[in-house]
PDB file of N, CA, C and O in Angstrom:
ATOM      1  N   GLU A 205       4.926  69.981 -38.117  1.00 83.00           N
ATOM      2  CA  GLU A 205       4.406  70.164 -36.781  1.00 83.00           C
ATOM      3  C   GLU A 205       5.501  70.629 -35.830  1.00 83.00           C
ATOM      4  O   GLU A 205       5.238  71.450 -34.955  1.00 83.00           O
ATOM      5  N   TYR A 206       6.708  70.106 -35.981  1.00 89.00           N
ATOM      6  CA  TYR A 206       7.814  70.499 -35.105  1.00 89.00           C
ATOM      7  C   TYR A 206       8.064  72.000 -35.207  1.00 89.00           C
ATOM      8  O   TYR A 206       8.151  72.700 -34.197  1.00 89.00           O
ATOM      9  N   MET A 207       8.214  72.502 -36.432  1.00 87.00           N
ATOM     10  CA  MET A 207       8.469  73.928 -36.625  1.00 87.00           C
ATOM     11  C   MET A 207       7.337  74.766 -36.034  1.00 87.00           C
ATOM     12  O   MET A 207       7.587  75.800 -35.417  1.00 87.00           O
ATOM     13  N   THR A 208       6.122  74.326 -36.203  1.00 89.00           N
ATOM     14  CA  THR A 208       4.977  75.064 -35.673  1.00 89.00           C
ATOM     15  C   THR A 208       5.029  75.139 -34.161  1.00 89.00           C
ATOM     16  O   THR A 208       4.899  76.222 -33.580  1.00 89.00           O
ATOM     17  N   GLU A 209       5.225  74.008 -33.510  1.00 91.00           N
ATOM     18  CA  GLU A 209       5.165  73.958 -32.045  1.00 91.00           C
ATOM     19  C   GLU A 209       6.411  74.520 -31.365  1.00 91.00           C
ATOM     20  O   GLU A 209       6.320  75.121 -30.300  1.00 91.00           O
ATOM     21  N   VAL A 210       7.584  74.340 -31.972  1.00 90.00           N
ATOM     22  CA  VAL A 210       8.834  74.704 -31.305  1.00 90.00           C
ATOM     23  C   VAL A 210       9.357  76.080 -31.734  1.00 90.00           C
ATOM     24  O   VAL A 210      10.003  76.765 -30.957  1.00 90.00           O
ATOM     25  N   VAL A 211       9.051  76.506 -32.949  1.00 90.00           N
ATOM     26  CA  VAL A 211       9.611  77.753 -33.449  1.00 90.00           C
ATOM     27  C   VAL A 211       8.536  78.817 -33.686  1.00 90.00           C
ATOM     28  O   VAL A 211       8.609  79.914 -33.138  1.00 90.00           O
ATOM     29  N   LEU A 212       7.547  78.505 -34.498  1.00 91.00           N
ATOM     30  CA  LEU A 212       6.595  79.525 -34.929  1.00 91.00           C
ATOM     31  C   LEU A 212       5.682  80.019 -33.818  1.00 91.00           C
ATOM     32  O   LEU A 212       5.574  81.228 -33.591  1.00 91.00           O
ATOM     33  N   ARG A 213       4.994  79.117 -33.130  1.00 93.00           N
ATOM     34  CA  ARG A 213       4.036  79.534 -32.091  1.00 93.00           C
ATOM     35  C   ARG A 213       4.724  80.243 -30.923  1.00 93.00           C
ATOM     36  O   ARG A 213       4.255  81.289 -30.497  1.00 93.00           O
ATOM     37  N   PRO A 214       5.874  79.734 -30.428  1.00 92.00           N
ATOM     38  CA  PRO A 214       6.555  80.461 -29.350  1.00 92.00           C
ATOM     39  C   PRO A 214       7.009  81.863 -29.775  1.00 92.00           C
ATOM     40  O   PRO A 214       7.151  82.748 -28.933  1.00 92.00           O
ATOM     41  N   ALA A 215       7.226  82.077 -31.064  1.00 93.00           N
ATOM     42  CA  ALA A 215       7.625  83.395 -31.562  1.00 93.00           C
ATOM     43  C   ALA A 215       6.417  84.304 -31.779  1.00 93.00           C
ATOM     44  O   ALA A 215       6.570  85.448 -32.196  1.00 93.00           O
ATOM     45  N   GLY A 216       5.215  83.786 -31.519  1.00 93.00           N
ATOM     46  CA  GLY A 216       4.010  84.582 -31.687  1.00 93.00           C
ATOM     47  C   GLY A 216       3.472  84.603 -33.101  1.00 93.00           C
ATOM     48  O   GLY A 216       2.714  85.490 -33.479  1.00 93.00           O
ATOM     49  N   MET A 217       3.864  83.615 -33.899  1.00 93.00           N
ATOM     50  CA  MET A 217       3.466  83.549 -35.301  1.00 93.00           C
ATOM     51  C   MET A 217       2.285  82.592 -35.465  1.00 93.00           C
ATOM     52  O   MET A 217       2.438  81.447 -35.847  1.00 93.00           O
ATOM     53  N   GLY A 218       1.079  83.091 -35.207  1.00 90.00           N
ATOM     54  CA  GLY A 218      -0.113  82.255 -35.222  1.00 90.00           C
ATOM     55  C   GLY A 218      -0.668  81.930 -36.587  1.00 90.00           C
ATOM     56  O   GLY A 218      -1.423  80.970 -36.741  1.00 90.00           O
ATOM     57  N   ALA A 219      -0.312  82.719 -37.602  1.00 88.00           N
ATOM     58  CA  ALA A 219      -0.871  82.491 -38.937  1.00 88.00           C
ATOM     59  C   ALA A 219       0.091  81.791 -39.878  1.00 88.00           C
ATOM     60  O   ALA A 219      -0.322  81.269 -40.910  1.00 88.00           O
ATOM     61  N   THR A 220       1.379  81.762 -39.560  1.00 88.00           N
ATOM     62  CA  THR A 220       2.382  81.187 -40.455  1.00 88.00           C
ATOM     63  C   THR A 220       2.279  79.672 -40.467  1.00 88.00           C
ATOM     64  O   THR A 220       2.101  79.045 -39.434  1.00 88.00           O
ATOM     65  N   GLN A 221       2.380  79.094 -41.660  1.00 84.00           N
ATOM     66  CA  GLN A 221       2.334  77.636 -41.797  1.00 84.00           C
ATOM     67  C   GLN A 221       3.065  77.217 -43.055  1.00 84.00           C
ATOM     68  O   GLN A 221       3.310  78.026 -43.934  1.00 84.00           O
ATOM     69  N   ALA A 222       3.422  75.963 -43.103  1.00 83.00           N
ATOM     70  CA  ALA A 222       4.099  75.426 -44.289  1.00 83.00           C
ATOM     71  C   ALA A 222       3.147  75.465 -45.477  1.00 83.00           C
ATOM     72  O   ALA A 222       1.940  75.299 -45.338  1.00 83.00           O
ATOM     73  N   ILE A 223       3.708  75.717 -46.647  1.00 78.00           N
ATOM     74  CA  ILE A 223       2.900  75.751 -47.864  1.00 78.00           C
ATOM     75  C   ILE A 223       2.218  74.402 -48.060  1.00 78.00           C
ATOM     76  O   ILE A 223       2.811  73.349 -47.855  1.00 78.00           O
ATOM     77  N   SER A 224       0.964  74.462 -48.462  1.00 74.00           N
ATOM     78  CA  SER A 224       0.188  73.250 -48.701  1.00 74.00           C
ATOM     79  C   SER A 224      -0.661  73.429 -49.946  1.00 74.00           C
ATOM     80  O   SER A 224      -1.269  74.474 -50.144  1.00 74.00           O
ATOM     81  N   ASN A 225      -0.708  72.410 -50.771  1.00 67.00           N
ATOM     82  CA  ASN A 225      -1.606  72.407 -51.919  1.00 67.00           C
ATOM     83  C   ASN A 225      -2.923  71.731 -51.585  1.00 67.00           C
ATOM     84  O   ASN A 225      -3.792  71.609 -52.429  1.00 67.00           O
ATOM     85  N   VAL A 226      -3.064  71.276 -50.347  1.00 75.00           N
ATOM     86  CA  VAL A 226      -4.254  70.556 -49.934  1.00 75.00           C
ATOM     87  C   VAL A 226      -5.166  71.429 -49.085  1.00 75.00           C
ATOM     88  O   VAL A 226      -6.357  71.530 -49.336  1.00 75.00           O
ATOM     89  N   ASP A 227      -4.589  72.077 -48.059  1.00 78.00           N
ATOM     90  CA  ASP A 227      -5.389  72.870 -47.129  1.00 78.00           C
ATOM     91  C   ASP A 227      -5.969  74.104 -47.804  1.00 78.00           C
ATOM     92  O   ASP A 227      -5.294  74.779 -48.571  1.00 78.00           O
ATOM     93  N   LEU A 228      -7.229  74.414 -47.505  1.00 72.00           N
ATOM     94  CA  LEU A 228      -7.835  75.672 -47.914  1.00 72.00           C
ATOM     95  C   LEU A 228      -7.555  76.670 -46.801  1.00 72.00           C
ATOM     96  O   LEU A 228      -7.989  76.487 -45.669  1.00 72.00           O
ATOM     97  N   ILE A 229      -6.820  77.708 -47.102  1.00 74.00           N
ATOM     98  CA  ILE A 229      -6.357  78.665 -46.105  1.00 74.00           C
ATOM     99  C   ILE A 229      -7.167  79.950 -46.241  1.00 74.00           C
ATOM    100  O   ILE A 229      -7.117  80.606 -47.285  1.00 74.00           O
ATOM    101  N   PRO A 230      -7.911  80.325 -45.200  1.00 73.00           N
ATOM    102  CA  PRO A 230      -8.726  81.546 -45.275  1.00 73.00           C
ATOM    103  C   PRO A 230      -7.882  82.768 -45.606  1.00 73.00           C
ATOM    104  O   PRO A 230      -6.776  82.920 -45.103  1.00 73.00           O
ATOM    105  N   ASN A 231      -8.408  83.610 -46.497  1.00 69.00           N
ATOM    106  CA  ASN A 231      -7.789  84.884 -46.882  1.00 69.00           C
ATOM    107  C   ASN A 231      -6.478  84.731 -47.643  1.00 69.00           C
ATOM    108  O   ASN A 231      -5.759  85.704 -47.821  1.00 69.00           O
ATOM    109  N   ARG A 232      -6.159  83.530 -48.088  1.00 66.00           N
ATOM    110  CA  ARG A 232      -4.941  83.338 -48.877  1.00 66.00           C
ATOM    111  C   ARG A 232      -5.165  83.887 -50.276  1.00 66.00           C
ATOM    112  O   ARG A 232      -6.192  83.644 -50.895  1.00 66.00           O
ATOM    113  N   ALA A 233      -4.210  84.631 -50.781  1.00 63.00           N
ATOM    114  CA  ALA A 233      -4.292  85.157 -52.139  1.00 63.00           C
ATOM    115  C   ALA A 233      -3.532  84.213 -53.062  1.00 63.00           C
ATOM    116  O   ALA A 233      -2.316  84.280 -53.181  1.00 63.00           O
ATOM    117  N   ASP A 234      -4.237  83.297 -53.663  1.00 67.00           N
ATOM    118  CA  ASP A 234      -3.627  82.335 -54.570  1.00 67.00           C
ATOM    119  C   ASP A 234      -4.726  81.758 -55.440  1.00 67.00           C
ATOM    120  O   ASP A 234      -5.899  82.103 -55.289  1.00 67.00           O
ATOM    121  N   GLY A 235      -4.365  80.848 -56.313  1.00 71.00           N
ATOM    122  CA  GLY A 235      -5.334  80.296 -57.239  1.00 71.00           C
ATOM    123  C   GLY A 235      -6.219  79.213 -56.638  1.00 71.00           C
ATOM    124  O   GLY A 235      -5.754  78.365 -55.883  1.00 71.00           O
ATOM    125  N   TYR A 236      -7.497  79.277 -56.974  1.00 77.00           N
ATOM    126  CA  TYR A 236      -8.471  78.257 -56.589  1.00 77.00           C
ATOM    127  C   TYR A 236      -9.207  77.818 -57.837  1.00 77.00           C
ATOM    128  O   TYR A 236      -9.237  78.525 -58.838  1.00 77.00           O
ATOM    129  N   GLU A 237      -9.818  76.655 -57.778  1.00 84.00           N
ATOM    130  CA  GLU A 237     -10.633  76.169 -58.883  1.00 84.00           C
ATOM    131  C   GLU A 237     -11.730  75.278 -58.337  1.00 84.00           C
ATOM    132  O   GLU A 237     -11.644  74.795 -57.205  1.00 84.00           O
ATOM    133  N   LEU A 238     -12.767  75.096 -59.150  1.00 88.00           N
ATOM    134  CA  LEU A 238     -13.830  74.168 -58.776  1.00 88.00           C
ATOM    135  C   LEU A 238     -13.534  72.821 -59.393  1.00 88.00           C
ATOM    136  O   LEU A 238     -13.277  72.711 -60.591  1.00 88.00           O
ATOM    137  N   ARG A 239     -13.531  71.779 -58.569  1.00 89.00           N
ATOM    138  CA  ARG A 239     -13.345  70.406 -59.033  1.00 89.00           C
ATOM    139  C   ARG A 239     -14.580  69.627 -58.632  1.00 89.00           C
ATOM    140  O   ARG A 239     -14.834  69.436 -57.441  1.00 89.00           O
ATOM    141  N   ASN A 240     -15.334  69.218 -59.621  1.00 93.00           N
ATOM    142  CA  ASN A 240     -16.583  68.490 -59.366  1.00 93.00           C
ATOM    143  C   ASN A 240     -17.491  69.281 -58.429  1.00 93.00           C
ATOM    144  O   ASN A 240     -18.120  68.735 -57.529  1.00 93.00           O
ATOM    145  N   GLY A 241     -17.523  70.607 -58.617  1.00 92.00           N
ATOM    146  CA  GLY A 241     -18.383  71.465 -57.825  1.00 92.00           C
ATOM    147  C   GLY A 241     -17.873  71.783 -56.431  1.00 92.00           C
ATOM    148  O   GLY A 241     -18.578  72.374 -55.623  1.00 92.00           O
ATOM    149  N   VAL A 242     -16.618  71.406 -56.127  1.00 91.00           N
ATOM    150  CA  VAL A 242     -16.043  71.648 -54.799  1.00 91.00           C
ATOM    151  C   VAL A 242     -14.841  72.574 -54.945  1.00 91.00           C
ATOM    152  O   VAL A 242     -13.975  72.356 -55.797  1.00 91.00           O
ATOM    153  N   LEU A 243     -14.767  73.617 -54.091  1.00 87.00           N
ATOM    154  CA  LEU A 243     -13.645  74.541 -54.122  1.00 87.00           C
ATOM    155  C   LEU A 243     -12.368  73.818 -53.719  1.00 87.00           C
ATOM    156  O   LEU A 243     -12.328  73.105 -52.719  1.00 87.00           O
ATOM    157  N   ALA A 244     -11.303  74.013 -54.513  1.00 84.00           N
ATOM    158  CA  ALA A 244     -10.017  73.373 -54.237  1.00 84.00           C
ATOM    159  C   ALA A 244      -8.900  74.322 -54.650  1.00 84.00           C
ATOM    160  O   ALA A 244      -9.118  75.260 -55.411  1.00 84.00           O
ATOM    161  N   ASN A 245      -7.707  74.082 -54.135  1.00 77.00           N
ATOM    162  CA  ASN A 245      -6.545  74.859 -54.552  1.00 77.00           C
ATOM    163  C   ASN A 245      -6.203  74.522 -55.994  1.00 77.00           C
ATOM    164  O   ASN A 245      -6.239  73.354 -56.385  1.00 77.00           O
ATOM    165  N   ALA A 246      -5.830  75.533 -56.774  1.00 78.00           N
ATOM    166  CA  ALA A 246      -5.366  75.288 -58.133  1.00 78.00           C
ATOM    167  C   ALA A 246      -4.045  74.537 -58.063  1.00 78.00           C
ATOM    168  O   ALA A 246      -3.286  74.678 -57.101  1.00 78.00           O
ATOM    169  N   GLU A 247      -3.774  73.758 -59.080  1.00 74.00           N
ATOM    170  CA  GLU A 247      -2.560  72.947 -59.067  1.00 74.00           C
ATOM    171  C   GLU A 247      -1.310  73.818 -59.001  1.00 74.00           C
ATOM    172  O   GLU A 247      -1.187  74.818 -59.695  1.00 74.00           O
ATOM    173  N   SER A 248      -0.393  73.445 -58.153  1.00 67.00           N
ATOM    174  CA  SER A 248       0.864  74.156 -57.986  1.00 67.00           C
ATOM    175  C   SER A 248       1.894  73.176 -57.448  1.00 67.00           C
ATOM    176  O   SER A 248       1.562  72.276 -56.689  1.00 67.00           O
ATOM    177  N   LEU A 249       3.140  73.372 -57.791  1.00 56.00           N
ATOM    178  CA  LEU A 249       4.198  72.484 -57.324  1.00 56.00           C
ATOM    179  C   LEU A 249       5.043  73.123 -56.228  1.00 56.00           C
ATOM    180  O   LEU A 249       6.039  72.563 -55.809  1.00 56.00           O
ATOM    181  N   ARG A 250       4.632  74.293 -55.708  1.00 57.00           N
ATOM    182  CA  ARG A 250       5.439  74.976 -54.704  1.00 57.00           C
ATOM    183  C   ARG A 250       5.663  74.132 -53.455  1.00 57.00           C
ATOM    184  O   ARG A 250       6.724  74.174 -52.864  1.00 57.00           O
ATOM    185  N   ALA A 251       4.677  73.376 -53.029  1.00 51.00           N
ATOM    186  CA  ALA A 251       4.822  72.594 -51.802  1.00 51.00           C
ATOM    187  C   ALA A 251       5.717  71.378 -52.012  1.00 51.00           C
ATOM    188  O   ALA A 251       6.083  70.711 -51.060  1.00 51.00           O
ATOM    189  N   MET A 252       6.100  71.095 -53.243  1.00 54.00           N
ATOM    190  CA  MET A 252       6.924  69.928 -53.527  1.00 54.00           C
ATOM    191  C   MET A 252       8.414  70.223 -53.394  1.00 54.00           C
ATOM    192  O   MET A 252       9.218  69.330 -53.355  1.00 54.00           O
ATOM    193  N   ARG A 253       8.780  71.478 -53.335  1.00 52.00           N
ATOM    194  CA  ARG A 253      10.207  71.799 -53.261  1.00 52.00           C
ATOM    195  C   ARG A 253      10.712  71.685 -51.824  1.00 52.00           C
ATOM    196  O   ARG A 253       9.958  71.883 -50.878  1.00 52.00           O
ATOM    197  N   PRO A 254      11.982  71.402 -51.641  1.00 49.00           N
ATOM    198  CA  PRO A 254      12.526  71.182 -50.303  1.00 49.00           C
ATOM    199  C   PRO A 254      13.010  72.467 -49.626  1.00 49.00           C
ATOM    200  O   PRO A 254      13.857  72.432 -48.758  1.00 49.00           O
ATOM    201  N   SER A 255      12.435  73.615 -50.000  1.00 48.00           N
ATOM    202  CA  SER A 255      12.929  74.881 -49.476  1.00 48.00           C
ATOM    203  C   SER A 255      12.401  75.210 -48.088  1.00 48.00           C
ATOM    204  O   SER A 255      12.834  76.187 -47.487  1.00 48.00           O
ATOM    205  N   GLY A 256      11.450  74.423 -47.589  1.00 60.00           N
ATOM    206  CA  GLY A 256      10.870  74.755 -46.291  1.00 60.00           C
ATOM    207  C   GLY A 256       9.996  75.984 -46.388  1.00 60.00           C
ATOM    208  O   GLY A 256       9.910  76.779 -45.456  1.00 60.00           O
ATOM    209  N   ALA A 257       9.359  76.158 -47.517  1.00 76.00           N
ATOM    210  CA  ALA A 257       8.562  77.354 -47.781  1.00 76.00           C
ATOM    211  C   ALA A 257       7.364  77.455 -46.843  1.00 76.00           C
ATOM    212  O   ALA A 257       6.743  76.467 -46.493  1.00 76.00           O
ATOM    213  N   PHE A 258       7.049  78.690 -46.472  1.00 81.00           N
ATOM    214  CA  PHE A 258       5.946  78.973 -45.563  1.00 81.00           C
ATOM    215  C   PHE A 258       5.075  80.080 -46.116  1.00 81.00           C
ATOM    216  O   PHE A 258       5.543  80.950 -46.824  1.00 81.00           O
ATOM    217  N   TYR A 259       3.786  80.021 -45.764  1.00 79.00           N
ATOM    218  CA  TYR A 259       2.892  81.151 -45.941  1.00 79.00           C
ATOM    219  C   TYR A 259       2.968  81.948 -44.655  1.00 79.00           C
ATOM    220  O   TYR A 259       3.048  81.372 -43.571  1.00 79.00           O
ATOM    221  N   SER A 260       2.920  83.266 -44.755  1.00 82.00           N
ATOM    222  CA  SER A 260       2.956  84.070 -43.551  1.00 82.00           C
ATOM    223  C   SER A 260       2.148  85.339 -43.767  1.00 82.00           C
ATOM    224  O   SER A 260       1.571  85.563 -44.823  1.00 82.00           O
ATOM    225  N   THR A 261       2.131  86.180 -42.741  1.00 84.00           N
ATOM    226  CA  THR A 261       1.449  87.468 -42.786  1.00 84.00           C
ATOM    227  C   THR A 261       2.427  88.545 -42.331  1.00 84.00           C
ATOM    228  O   THR A 261       3.443  88.250 -41.696  1.00 84.00           O
ATOM    229  N   LEU A 262       2.108  89.775 -42.622  1.00 87.00           N
ATOM    230  CA  LEU A 262       2.950  90.869 -42.164  1.00 87.00           C
ATOM    231  C   LEU A 262       3.046  90.872 -40.640  1.00 87.00           C
ATOM    232  O   LEU A 262       4.129  91.041 -40.077  1.00 87.00           O
ATOM    233  N   LYS A 263       1.929  90.648 -39.978  1.00 91.00           N
ATOM    234  CA  LYS A 263       1.925  90.616 -38.511  1.00 91.00           C
ATOM    235  C   LYS A 263       2.866  89.535 -37.984  1.00 91.00           C
ATOM    236  O   LYS A 263       3.621  89.759 -37.040  1.00 91.00           O
ATOM    237  N   ASP A 264       2.846  88.357 -38.594  1.00 90.00           N
ATOM    238  CA  ASP A 264       3.732  87.280 -38.156  1.00 90.00           C
ATOM    239  C   ASP A 264       5.194  87.577 -38.456  1.00 90.00           C
ATOM    240  O   ASP A 264       6.081  87.213 -37.682  1.00 90.00           O
ATOM    241  N   LEU A 265       5.466  88.239 -39.570  1.00 89.00           N
ATOM    242  CA  LEU A 265       6.855  88.582 -39.885  1.00 89.00           C
ATOM    243  C   LEU A 265       7.396  89.617 -38.905  1.00 89.00           C
ATOM    244  O   LEU A 265       8.573  89.563 -38.530  1.00 89.00           O
ATOM    245  N   VAL A 266       6.544  90.536 -38.452  1.00 93.00           N
ATOM    246  CA  VAL A 266       6.963  91.481 -37.410  1.00 93.00           C
ATOM    247  C   VAL A 266       7.238  90.713 -36.120  1.00 93.00           C
ATOM    248  O   VAL A 266       8.241  90.968 -35.432  1.00 93.00           O
ATOM    249  N   ALA A 267       6.368  89.747 -35.777  1.00 94.00           N
ATOM    250  CA  ALA A 267       6.582  88.926 -34.580  1.00 94.00           C
ATOM    251  C   ALA A 267       7.906  88.170 -34.679  1.00 94.00           C
ATOM    252  O   ALA A 267       8.641  88.058 -33.697  1.00 94.00           O
ATOM    253  N   TRP A 268       8.231  87.649 -35.873  1.00 91.00           N
ATOM    254  CA  TRP A 268       9.501  86.943 -36.077  1.00 91.00           C
ATOM    255  C   TRP A 268      10.678  87.883 -35.821  1.00 91.00           C
ATOM    256  O   TRP A 268      11.631  87.536 -35.136  1.00 91.00           O
ATOM    257  N   ASN A 269      10.604  89.086 -36.371  1.00 93.00           N
ATOM    258  CA  ASN A 269      11.676  90.051 -36.192  1.00 93.00           C
ATOM    259  C   ASN A 269      11.852  90.404 -34.712  1.00 93.00           C
ATOM    260  O   ASN A 269      12.985  90.463 -34.216  1.00 93.00           O
ATOM    261  N   LEU A 270      10.765  90.622 -33.996  1.00 95.00           N
ATOM    262  CA  LEU A 270      10.839  90.916 -32.568  1.00 95.00           C
ATOM    263  C   LEU A 270      11.441  89.743 -31.790  1.00 95.00           C
ATOM    264  O   LEU A 270      12.263  89.945 -30.888  1.00 95.00           O
ATOM    265  N   ALA A 271      11.037  88.525 -32.143  1.00 93.00           N
ATOM    266  CA  ALA A 271      11.570  87.338 -31.463  1.00 93.00           C
ATOM    267  C   ALA A 271      13.070  87.204 -31.719  1.00 93.00           C
ATOM    268  O   ALA A 271      13.843  86.934 -30.798  1.00 93.00           O
ATOM    269  N   MET A 272      13.486  87.399 -32.957  1.00 91.00           N
ATOM    270  CA  MET A 272      14.912  87.292 -33.277  1.00 91.00           C
ATOM    271  C   MET A 272      15.715  88.355 -32.539  1.00 91.00           C
ATOM    272  O   MET A 272      16.796  88.081 -32.031  1.00 91.00           O
ATOM    273  N   ASN A 273      15.184  89.560 -32.456  1.00 91.00           N
ATOM    274  CA  ASN A 273      15.886  90.631 -31.728  1.00 91.00           C
ATOM    275  C   ASN A 273      15.962  90.342 -30.236  1.00 91.00           C
ATOM    276  O   ASN A 273      16.866  90.837 -29.559  1.00 91.00           O
ATOM    277  N   ALA A 274      15.033  89.529 -29.732  1.00 93.00           N
ATOM    278  CA  ALA A 274      15.029  89.167 -28.315  1.00 93.00           C
ATOM    279  C   ALA A 274      15.849  87.902 -28.037  1.00 93.00           C
ATOM    280  O   ALA A 274      15.890  87.424 -26.913  1.00 93.00           O
ATOM    281  N   GLY A 275      16.475  87.364 -29.074  1.00 90.00           N
ATOM    282  CA  GLY A 275      17.288  86.154 -28.887  1.00 90.00           C
ATOM    283  C   GLY A 275      16.488  84.870 -28.898  1.00 90.00           C
ATOM    284  O   GLY A 275      16.938  83.850 -28.382  1.00 90.00           O
ATOM    285  N   LYS A 276      15.307  84.899 -29.500  1.00 87.00           N
ATOM    286  CA  LYS A 276      14.485  83.699 -29.632  1.00 87.00           C
ATOM    287  C   LYS A 276      14.147  83.538 -31.110  1.00 87.00           C
ATOM    288  O   LYS A 276      13.911  84.556 -31.779  1.00 87.00           O
ATOM    289  N   PRO A 277      14.021  82.457 -31.664  1.00 86.00           N
ATOM    290  CA  PRO A 277      14.345  81.135 -31.158  1.00 86.00           C
ATOM    291  C   PRO A 277      15.827  80.817 -31.267  1.00 86.00           C
ATOM    292  O   PRO A 277      16.280  79.767 -30.854  1.00 86.00           O
ATOM    293  N   VAL A 278      16.593  81.775 -31.834  1.00 86.00           N
ATOM    294  CA  VAL A 278      18.032  81.569 -31.988  1.00 86.00           C
ATOM    295  C   VAL A 278      18.756  82.601 -31.110  1.00 86.00           C
ATOM    296  O   VAL A 278      18.494  83.795 -31.208  1.00 86.00           O
ATOM    297  N   LYS A 279      19.654  82.129 -30.274  1.00 89.00           N
ATOM    298  CA  LYS A 279      20.400  83.024 -29.389  1.00 89.00           C
ATOM    299  C   LYS A 279      21.300  83.952 -30.210  1.00 89.00           C
ATOM    300  O   LYS A 279      21.781  83.583 -31.282  1.00 89.00           O
ATOM    301  N   HIS A 280      21.526  85.157 -29.686  1.00 89.00           N
ATOM    302  CA  HIS A 280      22.384  86.124 -30.368  1.00 89.00           C
ATOM    303  C   HIS A 280      23.767  85.539 -30.641  1.00 89.00           C
ATOM    304  O   HIS A 280      24.341  85.766 -31.710  1.00 89.00           O
ATOM    305  N   GLU A 281      24.292  84.779 -29.697  1.00 92.00           N
ATOM    306  CA  GLU A 281      25.622  84.177 -29.862  1.00 92.00           C
ATOM    307  C   GLU A 281      25.647  83.214 -31.039  1.00 92.00           C
ATOM    308  O   GLU A 281      26.631  83.146 -31.784  1.00 92.00           O
ATOM    309  N   THR A 282      24.564  82.478 -31.225  1.00 90.00           N
ATOM    310  CA  THR A 282      24.481  81.541 -32.353  1.00 90.00           C
ATOM    311  C   THR A 282      24.441  82.304 -33.662  1.00 90.00           C
ATOM    312  O   THR A 282      25.113  81.919 -34.639  1.00 90.00           O
ATOM    313  N   LEU A 283      23.674  83.363 -33.717  1.00 84.00           N
ATOM    314  CA  LEU A 283      23.597  84.173 -34.945  1.00 84.00           C
ATOM    315  C   LEU A 283      24.961  84.752 -35.299  1.00 84.00           C
ATOM    316  O   LEU A 283      25.318  84.822 -36.478  1.00 84.00           O
ATOM    317  N   GLU A 284      25.714  85.172 -34.300  1.00 87.00           N
ATOM    318  CA  GLU A 284      27.029  85.744 -34.564  1.00 87.00           C
ATOM    319  C   GLU A 284      27.984  84.709 -35.168  1.00 87.00           C
ATOM    320  O   GLU A 284      28.889  85.066 -35.915  1.00 87.00           O
ATOM    321  N   GLN A 285      27.772  83.427 -34.858  1.00 90.00           N
ATOM    322  CA  GLN A 285      28.619  82.366 -35.399  1.00 90.00           C
ATOM    323  C   GLN A 285      28.252  82.021 -36.834  1.00 90.00           C
ATOM    324  O   GLN A 285      29.034  81.418 -37.540  1.00 90.00           O
ATOM    325  N   MET A 286      27.092  82.410 -37.272  1.00 83.00           N
ATOM    326  CA  MET A 286      26.627  82.054 -38.624  1.00 83.00           C
ATOM    327  C   MET A 286      27.258  82.920 -39.699  1.00 83.00           C
ATOM    328  O   MET A 286      27.634  83.980 -39.584  1.00 83.00           O
TER     329      MET A 286
END
């Protein structure tokens, strides 16, 4: 929630979210299966890794690039120190 509210949404990234094996995400290209007649995500361990992995869209990645070029959410001076 922190990343969503403080980093992603202010950067204009409305579709980007942390990987989830629970949430059904509209238009996501990934595996699904029927469990007891109910649509569910196919089993995957991607959300278990500590990489901070996110699902995103091309539109959101362009928004991220524009935000970074504008010095948001990370100031240019901070990037230069990295």
